Coordinates of C-alpha atoms in Angstrom, one line a residue:
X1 CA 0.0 0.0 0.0
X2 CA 1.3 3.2 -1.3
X3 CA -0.1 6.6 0.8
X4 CA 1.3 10.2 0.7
X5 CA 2.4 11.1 4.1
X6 CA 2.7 14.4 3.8
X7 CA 2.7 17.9 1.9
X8 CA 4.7 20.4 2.4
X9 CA 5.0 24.1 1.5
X10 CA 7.8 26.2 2.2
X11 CA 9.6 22.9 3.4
X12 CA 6.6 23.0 6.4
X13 CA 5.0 19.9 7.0
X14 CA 0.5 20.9 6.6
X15 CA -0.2 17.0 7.6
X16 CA 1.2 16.7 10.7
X17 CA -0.8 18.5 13.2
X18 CA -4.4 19.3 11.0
X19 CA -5.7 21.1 13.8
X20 CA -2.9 23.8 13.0
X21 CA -3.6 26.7 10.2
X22 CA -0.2 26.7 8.7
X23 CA 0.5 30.3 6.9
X24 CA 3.3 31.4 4.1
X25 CA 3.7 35.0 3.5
X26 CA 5.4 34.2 0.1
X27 CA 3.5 34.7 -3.2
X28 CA 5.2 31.9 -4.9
X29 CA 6.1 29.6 -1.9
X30 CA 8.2 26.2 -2.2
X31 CA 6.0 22.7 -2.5
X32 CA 6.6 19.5 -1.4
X33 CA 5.2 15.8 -0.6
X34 CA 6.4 12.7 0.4
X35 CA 5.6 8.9 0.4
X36 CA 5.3 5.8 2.1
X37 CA 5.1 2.4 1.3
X38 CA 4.7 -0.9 2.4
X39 CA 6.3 -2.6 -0.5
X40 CA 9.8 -2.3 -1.7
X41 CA 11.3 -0.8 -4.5
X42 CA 8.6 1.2 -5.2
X43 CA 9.0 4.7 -7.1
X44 CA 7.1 7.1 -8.2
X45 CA 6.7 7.6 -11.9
X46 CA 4.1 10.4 -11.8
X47 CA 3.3 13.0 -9.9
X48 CA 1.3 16.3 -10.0
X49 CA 1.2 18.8 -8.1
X50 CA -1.7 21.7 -8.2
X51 CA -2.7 25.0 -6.4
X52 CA -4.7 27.7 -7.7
X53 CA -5.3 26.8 -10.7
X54 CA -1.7 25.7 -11.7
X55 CA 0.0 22.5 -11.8
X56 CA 3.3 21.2 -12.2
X57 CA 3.7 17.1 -13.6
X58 CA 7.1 15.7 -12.0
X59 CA 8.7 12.1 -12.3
X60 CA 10.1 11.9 -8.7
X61 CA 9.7 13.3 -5.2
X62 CA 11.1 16.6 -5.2
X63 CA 10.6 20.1 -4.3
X64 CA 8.7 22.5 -7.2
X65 CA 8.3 26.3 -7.0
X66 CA 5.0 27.2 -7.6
X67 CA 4.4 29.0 -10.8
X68 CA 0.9 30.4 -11.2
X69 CA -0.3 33.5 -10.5
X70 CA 0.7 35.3 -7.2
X71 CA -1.2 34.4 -3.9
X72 CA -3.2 36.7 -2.4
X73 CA -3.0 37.7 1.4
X74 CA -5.1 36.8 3.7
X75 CA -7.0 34.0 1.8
X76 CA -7.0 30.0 1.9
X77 CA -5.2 27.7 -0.4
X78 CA -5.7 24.3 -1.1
X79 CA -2.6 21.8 -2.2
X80 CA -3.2 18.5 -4.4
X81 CA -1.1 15.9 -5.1
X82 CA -1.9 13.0 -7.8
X83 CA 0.7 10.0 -7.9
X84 CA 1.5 7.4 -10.1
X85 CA 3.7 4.7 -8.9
X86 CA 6.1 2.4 -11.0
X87 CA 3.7 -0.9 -10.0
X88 CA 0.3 1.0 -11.2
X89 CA -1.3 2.0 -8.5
X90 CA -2.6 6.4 -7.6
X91 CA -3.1 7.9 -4.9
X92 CA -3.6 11.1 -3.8
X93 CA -4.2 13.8 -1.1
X94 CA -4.5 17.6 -0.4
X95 CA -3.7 19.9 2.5
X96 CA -4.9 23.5 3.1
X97 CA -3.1 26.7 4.3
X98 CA -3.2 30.3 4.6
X99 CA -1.5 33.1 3.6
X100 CA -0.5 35.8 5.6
X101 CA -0.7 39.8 5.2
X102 CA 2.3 39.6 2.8
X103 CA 2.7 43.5 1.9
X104 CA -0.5 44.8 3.1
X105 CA -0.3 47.7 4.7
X106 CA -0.9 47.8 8.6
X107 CA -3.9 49.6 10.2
X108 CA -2.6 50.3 13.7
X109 CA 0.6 52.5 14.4
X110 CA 3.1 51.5 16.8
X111 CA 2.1 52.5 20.5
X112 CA 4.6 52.6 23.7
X113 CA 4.8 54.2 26.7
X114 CA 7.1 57.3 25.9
X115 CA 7.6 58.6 29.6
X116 CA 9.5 55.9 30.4
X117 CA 13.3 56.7 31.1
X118 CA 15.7 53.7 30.9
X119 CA 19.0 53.9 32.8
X120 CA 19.7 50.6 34.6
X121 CA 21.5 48.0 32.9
X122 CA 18.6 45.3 33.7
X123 CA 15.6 45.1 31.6
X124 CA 12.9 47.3 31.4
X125 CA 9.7 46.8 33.2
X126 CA 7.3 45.1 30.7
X127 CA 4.7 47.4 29.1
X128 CA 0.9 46.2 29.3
X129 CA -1.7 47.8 26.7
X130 CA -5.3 47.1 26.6
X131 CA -8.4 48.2 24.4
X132 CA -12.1 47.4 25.2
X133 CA -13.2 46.1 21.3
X134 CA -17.2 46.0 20.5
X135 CA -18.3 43.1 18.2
X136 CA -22.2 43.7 17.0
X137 CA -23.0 41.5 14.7
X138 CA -22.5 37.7 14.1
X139 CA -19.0 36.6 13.5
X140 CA -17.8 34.5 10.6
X141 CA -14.1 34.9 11.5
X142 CA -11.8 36.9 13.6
X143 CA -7.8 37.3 13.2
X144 CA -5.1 38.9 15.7
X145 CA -2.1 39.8 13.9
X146 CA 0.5 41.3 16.4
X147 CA 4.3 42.2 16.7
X148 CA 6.4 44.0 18.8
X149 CA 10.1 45.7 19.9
X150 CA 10.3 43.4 22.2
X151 CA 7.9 39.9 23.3
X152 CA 4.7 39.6 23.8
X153 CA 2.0 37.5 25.7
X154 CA -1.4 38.1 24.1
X155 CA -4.9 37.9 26.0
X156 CA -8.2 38.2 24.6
X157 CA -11.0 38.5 27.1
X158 CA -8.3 37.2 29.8
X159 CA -7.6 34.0 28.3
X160 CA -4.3 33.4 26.3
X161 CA -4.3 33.3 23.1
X162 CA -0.5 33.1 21.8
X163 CA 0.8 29.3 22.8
X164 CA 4.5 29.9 21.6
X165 CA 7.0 31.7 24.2
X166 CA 9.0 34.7 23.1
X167 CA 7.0 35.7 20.5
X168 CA 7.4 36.9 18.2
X169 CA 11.3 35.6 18.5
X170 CA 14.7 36.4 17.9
X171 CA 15.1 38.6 14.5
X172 CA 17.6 40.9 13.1
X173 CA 15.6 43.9 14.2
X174 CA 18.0 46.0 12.0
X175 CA 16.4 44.0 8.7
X176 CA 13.3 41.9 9.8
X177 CA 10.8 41.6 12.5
X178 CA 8.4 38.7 12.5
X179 CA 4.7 38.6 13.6
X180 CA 2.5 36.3 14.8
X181 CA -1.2 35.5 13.4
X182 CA -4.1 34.1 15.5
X183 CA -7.2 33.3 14.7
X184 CA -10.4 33.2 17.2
X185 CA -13.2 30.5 16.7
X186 CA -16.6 30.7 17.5
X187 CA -16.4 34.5 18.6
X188 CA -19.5 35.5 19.6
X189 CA -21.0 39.3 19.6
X190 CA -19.9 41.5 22.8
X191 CA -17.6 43.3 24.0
X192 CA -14.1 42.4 24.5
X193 CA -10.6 43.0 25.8
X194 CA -7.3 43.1 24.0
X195 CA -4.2 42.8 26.2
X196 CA -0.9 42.8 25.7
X197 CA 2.1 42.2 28.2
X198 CA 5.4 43.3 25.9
X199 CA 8.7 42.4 28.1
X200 CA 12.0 43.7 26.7
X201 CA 13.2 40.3 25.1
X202 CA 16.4 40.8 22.9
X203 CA 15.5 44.5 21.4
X204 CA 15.3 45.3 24.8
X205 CA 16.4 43.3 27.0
X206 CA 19.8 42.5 28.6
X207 CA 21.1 40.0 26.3
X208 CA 24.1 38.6 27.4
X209 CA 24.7 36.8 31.2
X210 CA 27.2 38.9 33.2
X211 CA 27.4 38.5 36.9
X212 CA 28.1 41.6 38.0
X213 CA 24.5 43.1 36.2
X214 CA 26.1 46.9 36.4
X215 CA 28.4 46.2 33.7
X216 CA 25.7 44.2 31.5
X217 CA 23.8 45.9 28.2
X218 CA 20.0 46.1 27.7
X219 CA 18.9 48.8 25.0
X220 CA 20.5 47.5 22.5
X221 CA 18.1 48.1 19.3
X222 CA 15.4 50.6 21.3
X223 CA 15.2 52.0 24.1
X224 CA 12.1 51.5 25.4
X225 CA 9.3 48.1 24.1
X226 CA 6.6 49.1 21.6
X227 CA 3.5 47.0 20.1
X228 CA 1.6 47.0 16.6
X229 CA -1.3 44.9 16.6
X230 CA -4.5 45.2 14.0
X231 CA -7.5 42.8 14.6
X232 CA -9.2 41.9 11.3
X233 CA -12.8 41.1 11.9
X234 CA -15.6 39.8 8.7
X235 CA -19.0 40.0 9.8
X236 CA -21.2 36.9 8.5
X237 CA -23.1 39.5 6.4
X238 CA -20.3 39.9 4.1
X239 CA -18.9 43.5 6.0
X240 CA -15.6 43.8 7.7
X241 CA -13.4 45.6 10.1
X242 CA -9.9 46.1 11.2
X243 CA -9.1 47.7 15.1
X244 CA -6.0 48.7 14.7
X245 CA -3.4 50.0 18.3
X246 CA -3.6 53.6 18.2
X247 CA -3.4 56.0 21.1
X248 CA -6.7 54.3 22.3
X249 CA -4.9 51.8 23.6
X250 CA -4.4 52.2 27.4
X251 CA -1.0 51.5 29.2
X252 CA -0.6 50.6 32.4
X253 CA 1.8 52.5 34.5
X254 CA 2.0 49.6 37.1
X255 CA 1.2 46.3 35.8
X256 CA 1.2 42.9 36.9
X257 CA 4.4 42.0 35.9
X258 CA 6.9 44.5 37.4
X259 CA 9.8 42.8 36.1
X260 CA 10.7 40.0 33.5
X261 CA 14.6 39.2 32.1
X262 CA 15.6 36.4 30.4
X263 CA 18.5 35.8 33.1
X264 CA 17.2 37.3 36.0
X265 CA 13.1 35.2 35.7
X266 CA 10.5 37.4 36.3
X267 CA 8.1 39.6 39.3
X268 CA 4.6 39.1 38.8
X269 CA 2.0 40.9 40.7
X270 CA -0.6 38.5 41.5
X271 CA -3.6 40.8 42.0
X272 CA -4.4 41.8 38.5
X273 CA -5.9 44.9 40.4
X274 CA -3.1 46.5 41.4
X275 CA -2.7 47.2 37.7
X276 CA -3.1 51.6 36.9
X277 CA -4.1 52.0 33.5
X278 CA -3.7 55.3 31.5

């Protein structure tokens, strides 16, 4: 029995976890499957690959950049894969993904918290922003698409919602900085909180270990953490909506974490509050 085990895009495996939205923000990304089989020398002798409307034939497992028209952001994509094997028998298989916001332009503006003065050595303080965001009609689907100077934990309506640590993770700020998508199921009309906790991280942050912490360096691309977030909201009757940080975003000048470094761990204020908003 011949099966393909997975498909690939941008050398990312799409069949491994199918409960995860995979995303690409490249227009003509990098394909990919691969086989299994229960038999022995078995090869293939056919295989097509398709997305959008283009296809590519091939004679062996390999890696094919696509070719047809440019992706889109911000829309789903579905992968096929037809084989042929040397003893006769097809199969076949498809994955979806996403694309990201590629070069669409972002809605909100970078916010921070420009009174701070840093002087110590140590790590700044985390920053915490917040915005009360009204949702009043039914909701077909609902995206968070978030970076920062810095890393981020992300909470909508107090729960969660980023799983990965240090996002959105180490970058030549100087050239690129990454950002992070999540989407929302099932998000219901109402009112809701955004909330962000940006710690220092390696922009920031002290990066190197030095025992004697007066002689270590934080500061090192910014002097202070900022965030940029837009939240990309379509409506189930066919309108839409992007909130966007902007100065209506509240920052808390005492939060509930008073301190976080990546050597030195981290103060948390336990009673959320404590927390003075401004």
């Amino acid at each position: 029995m011949i099966k393909i085990s997975d498909i690939t895009i941008d050398y990312r495996s799409l069949l491994e976890r199918k409960d995860t939205i995979y995303y690409t923000d490249q227009s003509k990304p990098v394909l990919g499957f691969c086989m299994e089989s229960d038999e022995q020398k078995i090869r293939v002798e056919k295989a097509c690959i398709s997305l959008n409307g283009w296809q590519e034939e091939i004679d062996e497992i390999a890696y094919v950049i696509y070719g047809g028209e440019e992706l889109l952001p911000m829309q789903t994509y579905t992968i096929r894969v037809q084989v042929k094997t040397t003893d006769g028998n097809h199969t076949e298989a498809h994955a979806t993904f996403e694309t990201g916001r590629m070069e669409l332009p972002w809605k909100g503006n970078w916010i921070t918290d420009p009174s701070i003065i840093n002087t110590s050595p140590l790590s700044p303080r985390p920053l915490e922003f917040r915005k009360k965001i009204i949702l009043q009609k039914p909701v077909r689907s609902l995206k968070v698409m978030a970076t920062a100077i810095g890393i981020y934990d992300l909470y909508w309506d107090g729960k969660r919602i980023n799983t990965e640590y240090f996002a959105p993770g180490f970058t030549d700020y100087d050239h690129h900085l990454q950002y992070g998508i999540y989407p929302l199921e099932n998000t219901q009309p109402g009112t809701y909180e955004l909330r962000a906790i940006v710690a220092a991280g390696w922009a920031v942050g002290r990066s190197t270990y030095i025992q004697d912490t007066n002689k270590s360096r934080s500061l090192l691309m910014a002097d202070r953490q900022a965030f940029l977030a837009d939240v990309f909201v379509e409506y189930m009757d066919g309108t839409s909506e992007c909130v966007g940080t902007d100065a209506s975003f509240e920052v808390a000048q005492s939060g509930t974490y008073l301190f976080a470094d990546f050597y030195d761990g981290e103060i948390y204020e336990a009673d959320p509050s404590r927390a003075v908003y401004a």
